[in-house]
Tab-separated table of C-alpha atoms in Angstrom:
chain	number	residue	atom	x	y	z
A	3	MET	CA	62.666	-27.181	-154.904
A	4	THR	CA	63.174	-23.475	-154.258
A	5	GLN	CA	66.584	-22.649	-152.825
A	6	ALA	CA	66.490	-21.318	-149.273
A	7	ARG	CA	67.398	-17.684	-148.809
A	8	VAL	CA	70.804	-17.153	-147.184
A	9	ALA	CA	71.596	-14.555	-144.532
A	10	LEU	CA	74.864	-13.620	-142.839
A	11	ILE	CA	74.589	-12.221	-139.301
A	12	THR	CA	77.522	-10.775	-137.375
A	13	GLY	CA	77.627	-10.831	-133.588
A	14	ALA	CA	75.266	-13.782	-133.790
A	15	ALA	CA	76.438	-15.856	-130.813
A	16	ARG	CA	74.024	-14.265	-128.345
A	17	GLY	CA	71.554	-11.484	-127.695
A	18	ILE	CA	69.956	-9.609	-130.574
A	19	GLY	CA	72.083	-11.357	-133.218
A	20	LEU	CA	71.048	-14.786	-132.012
A	21	GLY	CA	67.428	-13.656	-131.790
A	22	ILE	CA	67.499	-12.574	-135.432
A	23	ALA	CA	69.177	-15.828	-136.454
A	24	ARG	CA	66.492	-17.834	-134.674
A	25	ARG	CA	63.688	-15.872	-136.343
A	26	LEU	CA	65.184	-16.337	-139.808
A	27	VAL	CA	65.762	-20.069	-139.335
A	28	GLU	CA	62.138	-20.402	-138.257
A	29	GLY	CA	61.209	-18.565	-141.462
A	30	GLY	CA	63.065	-21.052	-143.651
A	31	TRP	CA	66.313	-19.154	-144.149
A	32	GLN	CA	69.788	-20.659	-144.215
A	33	VAL	CA	71.769	-18.594	-141.719
A	34	VAL	CA	75.514	-18.063	-141.368
A	35	LEU	CA	76.404	-17.007	-137.823
A	36	ALA	CA	79.603	-14.972	-137.522
A	37	ASP	CA	81.115	-14.003	-134.185
A	38	ARG	CA	84.582	-13.555	-132.741
A	39	ASP	CA	83.582	-15.782	-129.791
A	40	ALA	CA	84.036	-19.016	-131.725
A	41	PRO	CA	82.875	-21.475	-128.996
A	42	ALA	CA	79.694	-19.483	-128.294
A	43	CYS	CA	79.033	-19.196	-132.019
A	44	GLU	CA	79.377	-22.958	-132.450
A	45	ARG	CA	76.966	-23.557	-129.552
A	46	ALA	CA	74.446	-21.172	-131.073
A	47	ALA	CA	74.631	-22.896	-134.459
A	48	ALA	CA	74.257	-26.311	-132.843
A	49	HIS	CA	71.177	-25.086	-131.003
A	50	LEU	CA	69.599	-23.708	-134.185
A	51	GLY	CA	70.218	-26.902	-136.134
A	52	GLU	CA	71.150	-27.829	-139.681
A	53	ALA	CA	69.937	-24.556	-141.181
A	54	SER	CA	72.749	-22.640	-139.483
A	55	THR	CA	76.523	-22.521	-139.865
A	56	ALA	CA	79.061	-20.954	-137.482
A	57	ILE	CA	82.095	-19.029	-138.720
A	58	PRO	CA	84.571	-17.274	-136.366
A	59	LEU	CA	84.989	-13.643	-137.424
A	60	ASP	CA	86.300	-10.357	-136.096
A	61	VAL	CA	84.616	-7.595	-138.122
A	62	ARG	CA	87.735	-5.423	-137.781
A	63	ASP	CA	89.762	-7.942	-139.822
A	64	GLU	CA	89.399	-7.074	-143.492
A	65	ALA	CA	91.388	-10.078	-144.720
A	66	ALA	CA	89.125	-12.448	-142.784
A	67	ILE	CA	86.018	-10.734	-144.179
A	68	ARG	CA	87.376	-11.023	-147.704
A	69	ASP	CA	87.980	-14.738	-147.170
A	70	LEU	CA	84.481	-15.166	-145.750
A	71	ALA	CA	82.942	-13.511	-148.803
A	72	ARG	CA	84.835	-15.920	-151.064
A	73	THR	CA	83.634	-18.858	-148.968
A	74	LEU	CA	80.022	-17.695	-149.212
A	75	GLU	CA	80.315	-17.223	-152.964
A	76	ALA	CA	81.665	-20.730	-153.412
A	77	ARG	CA	79.100	-22.294	-151.096
A	78	TYR	CA	75.919	-20.346	-151.896
A	79	GLU	CA	76.714	-18.388	-155.104
A	80	GLY	CA	75.182	-15.299	-153.540
A	81	LEU	CA	73.662	-13.749	-150.449
A	82	ASP	CA	70.088	-12.657	-149.747
A	83	GLY	CA	70.596	-10.837	-146.461
A	84	LEU	CA	73.303	-9.231	-144.333
A	85	VAL	CA	72.716	-8.172	-140.727
A	86	ASN	CA	75.495	-6.038	-139.259
A	87	ASN	CA	74.913	-6.602	-135.564
A	88	ALA	CA	78.426	-7.019	-134.098
A	89	GLY	CA	79.484	-4.142	-131.908
A	90	VAL	CA	80.963	-2.896	-128.653
A	91	ALA	CA	77.914	-2.939	-126.399
A	92	ASP	CA	79.143	-0.816	-123.473
A	93	PRO	CA	78.150	2.798	-124.238
A	94	CYS	CA	80.157	4.480	-121.477
A	95	CYS	CA	83.559	5.882	-122.462
A	96	GLY	CA	84.116	8.242	-119.526
A	97	PRO	CA	84.768	11.997	-119.712
A	98	ILE	CA	85.929	13.044	-123.159
A	99	GLU	CA	88.770	15.071	-121.617
A	100	THR	CA	90.426	11.807	-120.515
A	101	LEU	CA	89.281	9.576	-123.383
A	102	GLU	CA	92.290	8.091	-125.138
A	103	LEU	CA	92.317	7.834	-128.930
A	104	GLU	CA	92.904	4.082	-128.735
A	105	ARG	CA	89.697	3.596	-126.718
A	106	TRP	CA	87.728	5.918	-129.022
A	107	ASN	CA	88.855	3.794	-131.964
A	108	GLN	CA	87.616	0.600	-130.284
A	109	TRP	CA	84.024	1.781	-130.708
A	110	ILE	CA	84.497	3.281	-134.166
A	111	GLU	CA	86.392	0.309	-135.609
A	112	THR	CA	83.862	-2.281	-134.461
A	113	ASN	CA	80.551	-0.407	-134.630
A	114	LEU	CA	81.142	1.602	-137.814
A	115	THR	CA	84.204	0.418	-139.739
A	116	GLY	CA	83.142	-3.211	-139.235
A	117	PRO	CA	79.812	-2.740	-141.074
A	118	PHE	CA	81.628	-0.818	-143.813
A	119	LEU	CA	84.024	-3.718	-144.361
A	120	MET	CA	81.206	-6.260	-144.319
A	121	CYS	CA	79.267	-4.315	-146.927
A	122	LYS	CA	82.357	-3.669	-149.051
A	123	HIS	CA	83.095	-7.358	-149.481
A	124	THR	CA	79.577	-8.830	-149.581
A	125	LEU	CA	77.815	-6.274	-151.761
A	126	PRO	CA	78.546	-8.160	-155.015
A	127	LEU	CA	76.953	-11.282	-153.478
A	128	LEU	CA	73.915	-9.299	-152.375
A	129	ARG	CA	73.549	-7.620	-155.765
A	130	SER	CA	73.530	-10.984	-157.508
A	131	ARG	CA	70.415	-11.997	-155.524
A	132	ARG	CA	68.827	-8.529	-155.072
A	133	GLY	CA	69.338	-8.911	-151.338
A	134	ALA	CA	68.964	-6.565	-148.383
A	135	ILE	CA	71.114	-5.205	-145.576
A	136	VAL	CA	70.011	-4.410	-142.032
A	137	HIS	CA	72.303	-2.470	-139.707
A	138	ILE	CA	71.698	-2.749	-135.966
A	139	GLY	CA	72.202	0.724	-134.571
A	140	SER	CA	70.950	2.167	-131.292
A	141	THR	CA	68.546	4.794	-129.999
A	142	ARG	CA	71.717	6.375	-128.601
A	143	ALA	CA	72.167	7.686	-132.139
A	144	LEU	CA	69.112	9.819	-131.338
A	145	GLN	CA	69.508	10.689	-127.632
A	146	SER	CA	72.314	10.473	-125.086
A	147	GLU	CA	73.484	10.145	-121.522
A	148	PRO	CA	76.705	11.808	-120.303
A	149	HIS	CA	80.041	10.302	-121.318
A	150	THR	CA	78.812	8.190	-124.237
A	151	GLU	CA	80.383	10.128	-127.118
A	152	SER	CA	82.254	7.190	-128.670
A	153	TYR	CA	79.241	4.906	-128.789
A	154	ALA	CA	76.849	7.644	-129.937
A	155	ALA	CA	79.224	8.742	-132.687
A	156	SER	CA	79.645	5.193	-133.967
A	157	LYS	CA	75.901	4.536	-134.060
A	158	GLY	CA	75.107	7.965	-135.476
A	159	GLY	CA	77.657	7.329	-138.193
A	160	LEU	CA	76.037	3.972	-138.900
A	161	ALA	CA	72.664	5.684	-139.392
A	162	ALA	CA	74.186	8.066	-141.942
A	163	PHE	CA	76.069	5.216	-143.612
A	164	THR	CA	72.722	3.445	-143.982
A	165	HIS	CA	71.015	6.075	-146.107
A	166	ALA	CA	74.186	6.831	-148.079
A	167	LEU	CA	74.669	3.169	-148.986
A	168	ALA	CA	70.972	2.756	-149.798
A	169	VAL	CA	71.350	5.381	-152.531
A	170	SER	CA	74.565	3.844	-153.844
A	171	ALA	CA	73.501	0.175	-153.696
A	172	GLY	CA	70.029	0.565	-155.139
A	173	PRO	CA	68.064	-0.583	-156.930
A	174	GLU	CA	69.538	-4.059	-156.531
A	175	VAL	CA	70.174	-3.913	-152.764
A	176	ARG	CA	68.035	-2.288	-150.079
A	177	VAL	CA	69.684	-0.946	-146.899
A	178	ASN	CA	67.908	-0.131	-143.636
A	179	ALA	CA	68.788	0.274	-139.973
A	180	ILE	CA	67.128	-0.663	-136.692
A	181	HIS	CA	67.743	1.388	-133.550
A	182	PRO	CA	67.004	-0.865	-130.558
A	183	GLY	CA	66.264	0.748	-127.221
A	184	TRP	CA	66.429	-1.164	-123.946
A	185	ILE	CA	66.516	-4.818	-124.979
A	186	ASP	CA	67.031	-7.379	-122.215
A	187	THR	CA	69.694	-9.632	-123.705
A	188	ARG	CA	70.818	-11.233	-120.439
A	189	PRO	CA	71.007	-15.046	-120.140
A	190	GLU	CA	67.829	-16.701	-118.895
A	191	THR	CA	69.355	-17.723	-115.550
A	192	GLU	CA	70.395	-14.136	-114.808
A	193	ARG	CA	66.970	-12.845	-115.759
A	194	ARG	CA	65.323	-15.267	-113.351
A	195	ASN	CA	67.731	-14.570	-110.502
A	196	LYS	CA	67.744	-10.800	-110.945
A	197	PRO	CA	64.479	-9.713	-112.574
A	198	LEU	CA	64.033	-6.163	-113.783
A	199	ARG	CA	62.172	-3.720	-111.538
A	200	PRO	CA	58.544	-2.763	-112.231
A	201	VAL	CA	59.679	0.819	-112.883
A	202	ASP	CA	61.988	-0.447	-115.628
A	203	HIS	CA	58.942	-1.697	-117.479
A	204	ARG	CA	56.597	1.178	-116.587
A	205	GLN	CA	58.843	3.863	-118.064
A	206	HIS	CA	58.195	2.402	-121.516
A	207	PRO	CA	54.937	3.540	-123.137
A	208	VAL	CA	54.233	-0.074	-124.159
A	209	GLY	CA	54.653	-1.163	-120.530
A	210	ARG	CA	57.668	-3.438	-120.798
A	211	VAL	CA	61.357	-3.700	-121.606
A	212	GLY	CA	62.172	-5.133	-125.026
A	213	GLU	CA	63.181	-8.659	-126.008
A	214	PRO	CA	65.549	-9.783	-128.792
A	215	ALA	CA	62.481	-11.174	-130.570
A	216	ASP	CA	61.112	-7.622	-130.901
A	217	VAL	CA	64.129	-6.577	-132.955
A	218	ALA	CA	64.183	-9.883	-134.831
A	219	ALA	CA	60.614	-9.426	-136.042
A	220	LEU	CA	61.438	-6.136	-137.736
A	221	ALA	CA	64.759	-7.410	-139.089
A	222	ALA	CA	63.032	-10.385	-140.713
A	223	PHE	CA	60.464	-8.073	-142.300
A	224	LEU	CA	63.083	-5.651	-143.637
A	225	LEU	CA	65.082	-8.507	-145.152
A	226	GLY	CA	62.032	-9.986	-146.858
A	227	PRO	CA	60.182	-9.202	-150.083
A	228	GLU	CA	57.274	-7.440	-148.357
A	229	ALA	CA	59.673	-4.585	-147.527
A	230	GLY	CA	60.612	-4.184	-151.179
A	231	PHE	CA	59.667	-0.480	-151.219
A	232	ILE	CA	61.597	0.392	-148.032
A	233	THR	CA	65.222	1.503	-148.123
A	234	GLY	CA	67.450	4.108	-146.516
A	235	GLN	CA	65.359	4.194	-143.342
A	236	ALA	CA	66.153	3.870	-139.631
A	237	TRP	CA	63.533	2.349	-137.333
A	238	ALA	CA	63.458	2.753	-133.546
A	239	VAL	CA	62.415	-0.406	-131.673
A	240	ASP	CA	62.285	1.021	-128.173
A	241	GLY	CA	58.794	0.658	-126.726
A	242	GLY	CA	58.220	4.354	-127.401
A	243	MET	CA	60.975	5.613	-125.112
A	244	THR	CA	62.433	8.111	-127.593
A	245	ARG	CA	58.989	9.734	-127.897
A	246	ARG	CA	58.329	10.144	-124.180
A	247	MET	CA	59.135	13.384	-122.348
A	248	ILE	CA	60.584	12.636	-118.920
A	249	TYR	CA	60.831	15.290	-116.211
A	250	ALA	CA	62.647	14.943	-112.888
A	251	GLU	CA	60.180	14.391	-110.041
């Protein structure tokens, strides 16, 4: 029997990370869910079933990442996919004139240094299986609102890290990034009780706000063999919003 492909997903307890995990499990992958919210990660793994495993992890902790890589090597002897999804989600850092260095570092350490550490310690496992890496960035690497410098810098850095690592890690390992736009990651009860406005959907050229499944579909493709000629690229999954010119009425 062919061995199932193995993927490690950070920030997998909810939202986009959980959506990607669900898509991969449905596709026959064995998925390791890593998240610093250990109880939520355990619940997610229990929901996905026997093909998933939960491991508590803070992507800023290099020692913990090193230990995780050793665990994966002992358990699976390699890794077929890595999805760097964990990150500080709030983009607003306030005026840069009052932004403290400690707060700036919160975005950089999680959104950019975290993926670096994950790649540093799992790359040998990915090379052994000719695996693939997908970084979850943001369309805020491409366009901005006021007072989002920390978030934009972290995601812009991740985009550059993607193509740099693709050149270094090839040909054994492919590296790509996805830039999600507005993805509704709220819990189902909140979405029912407070639905989005019609204008929220209309401002997207496709006519709707995104779902985690939209990002998961592309992530699954980029991790798989059909994307074997794609590396070093960043893909916007945003319903066309970054291509639409918007003027004040």
